[in-house]
Short mmCIF file of C-alpha atoms in Angstrom, two decimals:
data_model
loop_
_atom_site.label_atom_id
_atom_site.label_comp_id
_atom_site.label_asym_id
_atom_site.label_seq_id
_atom_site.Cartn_x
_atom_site.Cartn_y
_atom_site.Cartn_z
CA UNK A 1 0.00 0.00 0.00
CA UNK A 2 1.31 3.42 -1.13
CA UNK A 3 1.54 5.80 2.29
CA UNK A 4 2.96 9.10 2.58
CA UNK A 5 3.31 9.65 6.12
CA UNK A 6 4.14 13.36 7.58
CA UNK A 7 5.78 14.45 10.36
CA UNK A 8 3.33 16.31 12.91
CA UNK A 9 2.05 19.54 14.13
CA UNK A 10 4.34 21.95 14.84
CA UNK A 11 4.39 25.87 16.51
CA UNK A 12 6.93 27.73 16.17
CA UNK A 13 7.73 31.16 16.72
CA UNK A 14 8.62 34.21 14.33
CA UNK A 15 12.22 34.08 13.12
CA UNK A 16 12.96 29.96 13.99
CA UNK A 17 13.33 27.60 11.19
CA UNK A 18 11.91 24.72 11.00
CA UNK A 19 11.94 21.56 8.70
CA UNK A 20 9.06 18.82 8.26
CA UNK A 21 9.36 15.71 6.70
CA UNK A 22 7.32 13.29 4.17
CA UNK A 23 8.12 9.62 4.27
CA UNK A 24 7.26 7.36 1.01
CA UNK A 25 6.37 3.81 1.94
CA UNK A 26 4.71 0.89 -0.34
CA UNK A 27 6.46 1.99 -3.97
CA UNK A 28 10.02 2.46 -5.30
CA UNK A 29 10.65 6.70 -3.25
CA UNK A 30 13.34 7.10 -6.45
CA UNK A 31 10.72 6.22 -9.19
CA UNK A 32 8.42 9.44 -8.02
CA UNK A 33 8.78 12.79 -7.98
CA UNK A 34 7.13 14.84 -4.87
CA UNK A 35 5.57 17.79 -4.16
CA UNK A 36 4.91 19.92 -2.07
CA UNK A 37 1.44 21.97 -1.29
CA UNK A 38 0.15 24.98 0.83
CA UNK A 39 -2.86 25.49 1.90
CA UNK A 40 -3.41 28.72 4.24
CA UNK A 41 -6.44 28.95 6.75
CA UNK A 42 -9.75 28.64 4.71
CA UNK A 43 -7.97 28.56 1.21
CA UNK A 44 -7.12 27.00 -1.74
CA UNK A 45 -4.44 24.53 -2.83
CA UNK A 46 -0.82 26.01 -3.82
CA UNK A 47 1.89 24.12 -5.33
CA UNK A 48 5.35 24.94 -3.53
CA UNK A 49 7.64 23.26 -5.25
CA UNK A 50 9.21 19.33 -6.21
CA UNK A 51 11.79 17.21 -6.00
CA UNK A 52 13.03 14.37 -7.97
CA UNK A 53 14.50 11.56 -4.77
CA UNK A 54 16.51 9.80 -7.41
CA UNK A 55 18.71 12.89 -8.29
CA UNK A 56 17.53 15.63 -6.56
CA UNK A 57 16.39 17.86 -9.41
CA UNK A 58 14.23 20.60 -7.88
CA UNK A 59 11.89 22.98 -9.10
CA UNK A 60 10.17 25.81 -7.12
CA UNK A 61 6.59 27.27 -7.75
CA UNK A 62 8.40 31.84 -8.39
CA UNK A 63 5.95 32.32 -5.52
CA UNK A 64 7.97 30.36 -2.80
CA UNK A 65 11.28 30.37 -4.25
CA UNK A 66 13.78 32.03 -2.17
CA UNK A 67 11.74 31.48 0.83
CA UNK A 68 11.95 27.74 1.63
CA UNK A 69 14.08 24.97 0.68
CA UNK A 70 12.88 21.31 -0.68
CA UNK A 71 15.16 18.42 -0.16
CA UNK A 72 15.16 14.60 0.18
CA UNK A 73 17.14 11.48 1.48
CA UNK A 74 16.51 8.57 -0.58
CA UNK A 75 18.35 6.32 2.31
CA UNK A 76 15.46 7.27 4.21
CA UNK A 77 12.64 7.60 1.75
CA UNK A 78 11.56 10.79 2.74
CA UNK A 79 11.83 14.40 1.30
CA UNK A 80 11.69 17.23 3.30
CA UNK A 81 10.54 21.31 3.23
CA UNK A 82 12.24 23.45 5.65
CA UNK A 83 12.10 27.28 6.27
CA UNK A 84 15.22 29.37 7.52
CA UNK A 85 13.12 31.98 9.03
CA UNK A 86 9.55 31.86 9.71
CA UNK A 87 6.89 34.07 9.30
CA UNK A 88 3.19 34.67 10.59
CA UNK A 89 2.10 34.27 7.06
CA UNK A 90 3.51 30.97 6.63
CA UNK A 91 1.11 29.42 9.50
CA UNK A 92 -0.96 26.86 6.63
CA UNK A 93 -1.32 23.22 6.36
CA UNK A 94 1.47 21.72 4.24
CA UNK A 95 0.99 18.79 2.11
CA UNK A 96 3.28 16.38 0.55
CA UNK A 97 1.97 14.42 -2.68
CA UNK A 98 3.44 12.05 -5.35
CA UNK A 99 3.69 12.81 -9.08
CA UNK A 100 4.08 9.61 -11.28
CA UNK A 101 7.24 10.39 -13.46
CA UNK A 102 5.43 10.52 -16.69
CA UNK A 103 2.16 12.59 -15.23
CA UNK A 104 1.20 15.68 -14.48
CA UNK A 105 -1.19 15.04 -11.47
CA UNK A 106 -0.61 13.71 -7.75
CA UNK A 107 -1.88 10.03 -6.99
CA UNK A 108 -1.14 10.08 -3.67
CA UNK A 109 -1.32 13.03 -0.59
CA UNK A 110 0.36 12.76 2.60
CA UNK A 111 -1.76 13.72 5.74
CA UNK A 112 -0.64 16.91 6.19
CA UNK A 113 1.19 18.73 8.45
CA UNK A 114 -0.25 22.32 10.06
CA UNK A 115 2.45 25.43 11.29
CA UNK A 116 1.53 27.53 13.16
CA UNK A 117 3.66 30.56 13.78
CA UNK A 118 2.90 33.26 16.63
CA UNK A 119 5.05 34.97 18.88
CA UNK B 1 1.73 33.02 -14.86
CA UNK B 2 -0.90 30.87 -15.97
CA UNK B 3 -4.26 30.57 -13.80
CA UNK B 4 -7.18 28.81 -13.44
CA UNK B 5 -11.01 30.26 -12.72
CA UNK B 6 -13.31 27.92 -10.44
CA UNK B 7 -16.99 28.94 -9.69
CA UNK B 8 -16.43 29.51 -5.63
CA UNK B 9 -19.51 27.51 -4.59
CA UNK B 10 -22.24 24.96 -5.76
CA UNK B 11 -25.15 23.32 -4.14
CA UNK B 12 -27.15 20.80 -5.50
CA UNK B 13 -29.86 17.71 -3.96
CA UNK B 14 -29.23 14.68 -3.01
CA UNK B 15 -29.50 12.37 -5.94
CA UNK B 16 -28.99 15.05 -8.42
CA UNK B 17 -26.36 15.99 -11.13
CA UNK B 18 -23.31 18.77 -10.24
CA UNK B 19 -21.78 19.98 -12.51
CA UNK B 20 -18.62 22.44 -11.62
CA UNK B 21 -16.54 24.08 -14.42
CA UNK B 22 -12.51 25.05 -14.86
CA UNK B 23 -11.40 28.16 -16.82
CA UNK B 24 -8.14 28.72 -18.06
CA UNK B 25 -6.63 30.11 -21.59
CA UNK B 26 -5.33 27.64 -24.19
CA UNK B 27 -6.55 24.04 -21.98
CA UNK B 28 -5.75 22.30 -25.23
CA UNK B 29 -2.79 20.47 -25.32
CA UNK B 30 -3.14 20.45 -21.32
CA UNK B 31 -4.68 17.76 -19.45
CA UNK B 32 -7.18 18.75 -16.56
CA UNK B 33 -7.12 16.71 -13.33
CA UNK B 34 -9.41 16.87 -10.75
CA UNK B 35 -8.74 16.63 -6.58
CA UNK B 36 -11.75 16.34 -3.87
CA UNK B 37 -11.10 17.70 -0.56
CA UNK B 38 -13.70 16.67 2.13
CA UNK B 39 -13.67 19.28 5.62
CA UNK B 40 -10.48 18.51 7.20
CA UNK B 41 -9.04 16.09 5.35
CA UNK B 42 -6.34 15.61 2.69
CA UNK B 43 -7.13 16.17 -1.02
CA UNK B 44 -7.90 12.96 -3.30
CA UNK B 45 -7.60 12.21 -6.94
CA UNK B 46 -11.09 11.81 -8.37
CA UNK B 47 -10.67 12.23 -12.04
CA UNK B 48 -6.47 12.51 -13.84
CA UNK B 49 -6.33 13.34 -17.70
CA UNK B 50 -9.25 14.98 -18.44
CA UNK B 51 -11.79 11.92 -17.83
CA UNK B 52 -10.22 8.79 -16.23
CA UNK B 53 -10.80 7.82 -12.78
CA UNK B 54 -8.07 6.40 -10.31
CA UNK B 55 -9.18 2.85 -9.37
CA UNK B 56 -12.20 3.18 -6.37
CA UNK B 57 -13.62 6.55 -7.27
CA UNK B 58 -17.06 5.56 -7.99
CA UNK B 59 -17.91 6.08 -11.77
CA UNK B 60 -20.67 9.04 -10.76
CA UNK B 61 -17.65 10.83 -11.10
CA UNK B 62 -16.62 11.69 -14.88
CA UNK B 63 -14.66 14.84 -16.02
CA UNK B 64 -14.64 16.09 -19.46
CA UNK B 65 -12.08 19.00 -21.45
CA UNK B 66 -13.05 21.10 -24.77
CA UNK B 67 -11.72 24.08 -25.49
CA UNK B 68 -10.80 26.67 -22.56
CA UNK B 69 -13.25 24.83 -20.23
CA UNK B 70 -13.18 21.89 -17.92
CA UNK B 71 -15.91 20.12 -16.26
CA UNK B 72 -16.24 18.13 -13.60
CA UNK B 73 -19.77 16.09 -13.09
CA UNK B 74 -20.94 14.14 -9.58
CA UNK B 75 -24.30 12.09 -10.92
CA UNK B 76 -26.40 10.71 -8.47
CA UNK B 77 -24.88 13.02 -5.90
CA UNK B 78 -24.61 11.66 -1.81
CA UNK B 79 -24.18 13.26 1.19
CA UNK B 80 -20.71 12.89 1.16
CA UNK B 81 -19.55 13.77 -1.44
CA UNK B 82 -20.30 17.58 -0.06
CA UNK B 83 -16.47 18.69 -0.30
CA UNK B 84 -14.11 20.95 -1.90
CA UNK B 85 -13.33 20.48 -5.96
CA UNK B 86 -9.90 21.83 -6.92
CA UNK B 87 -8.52 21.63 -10.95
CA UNK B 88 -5.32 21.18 -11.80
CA UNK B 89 -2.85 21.60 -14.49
CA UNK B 90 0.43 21.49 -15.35
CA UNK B 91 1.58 24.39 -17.63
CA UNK B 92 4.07 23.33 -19.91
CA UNK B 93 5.34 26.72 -20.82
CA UNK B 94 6.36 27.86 -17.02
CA UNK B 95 7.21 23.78 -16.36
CA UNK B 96 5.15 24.74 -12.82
CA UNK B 97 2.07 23.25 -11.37
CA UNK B 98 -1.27 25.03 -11.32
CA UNK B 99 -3.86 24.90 -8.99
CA UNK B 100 -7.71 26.40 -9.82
CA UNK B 101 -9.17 28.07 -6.55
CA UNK B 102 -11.57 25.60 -5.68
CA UNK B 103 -15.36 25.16 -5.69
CA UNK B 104 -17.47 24.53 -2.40
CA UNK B 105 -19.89 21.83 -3.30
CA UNK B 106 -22.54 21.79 -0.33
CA UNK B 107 -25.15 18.58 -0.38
CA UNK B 108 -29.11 20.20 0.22
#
């Protein structure tokens, strides 16, 4: 069974960084590319950014580039989206979610993970 | 960058026919894909490629793509299917992801 399991809730406070995880479980982690998606209080969906496991080649949504960093361990099956410096604005739910290599949608969502950032 | 226009809300009867609709320019060569979101919960493939269904979304569910307009249709609608209805593209020019913003279905 395909799982993408997230790491949990977290608060933080303004200016602390921060980095949450996505683990791939059930499928070959190097085969897929993943994602990752924003979704602020009472909004929409927002794509982030992605990550290719196998080699690392990462793309970033203009909107987020600059302000966070995606990464992943293929030892450890899991990618990872981490923030230097956190902002109020960047309290949202963040979800992780497969691409197949040779599609353009995402068959499978992680469980989320929510920030919250207040001082 | 490129964008996509969803009708914010919908309601329609149990055992009736929604319909909800995607905007965007030029859909054509792009395929439309299609993402419920029930209240709290994480968002779930319903329809990929304009009109096929991952394996166990019921077939009520059916999407269709001409021209600059997408559609996604719920026939026979339930209860709980009342949920959130996000499009999705992937714009080959930019090489990004696109995300419409969403239409509130609510079950009379």
């Amino acid at each position: 069974e395909v799982q993408l399991v997230q790491s949990g809730a977290e608060v933080k406070k303004p200016g602390k960084s921060m980095k949450i995880s996505c683990k791939g479980s059930g499928y070959t982690f190097t085969d897929y590319w993943i994602a990752w998606v924003r979704q602020m209080p009472g909004k929409g969906l927002e794509w982030m950014g992605i990550i290719y496991p196998s080699d690392s080649d990462t793309r970033y949504s203009p909107s987020f580039q600059g302000q966070v960093t995606i990464s992943a361990d293929k030892s450890f099956n899991t990618a990872y989206l981490q923030w230097s410096s956190l902002k109020a604005s960047d309290s949202a739910v963040y979800y992780c979610a497969r691409l197949p290599n040779t599609a353009a949608y995402f068959d499978y969502w992680g469980q989320g993970t929510p920030v919250t950032v207040s001082s | 960058s490129y964008s996509l226009t969803q009708s914010p809300s919908a309601s329609v009867a149990p055992g009736q026919t929604a319909k909800m609709t995607c905007r965007g320019d030029n859909f054509e060569p792009k395929s439309v894909h299609w993402y419920q979101q029930r209240p709290g919960q994480a968002p779930v493939l319903v329809v990929y490629d304009d009109s096929d269904r991952p394996s166990g979304i019921p077939d009520r569910f059916s999407g269709s793509n001409s021209g600059n307009m997408a559609t996604l249709t719920i026939s026979r609608v339930e209860a709980g299917d009342e949920a959130a209805y996000y499009c999705q593209v992937w714009d080959i020019s930019s090489g990004h992801w696109v995300f419409g913003g969403g239409t509130k279905l609510t079950v009379l």
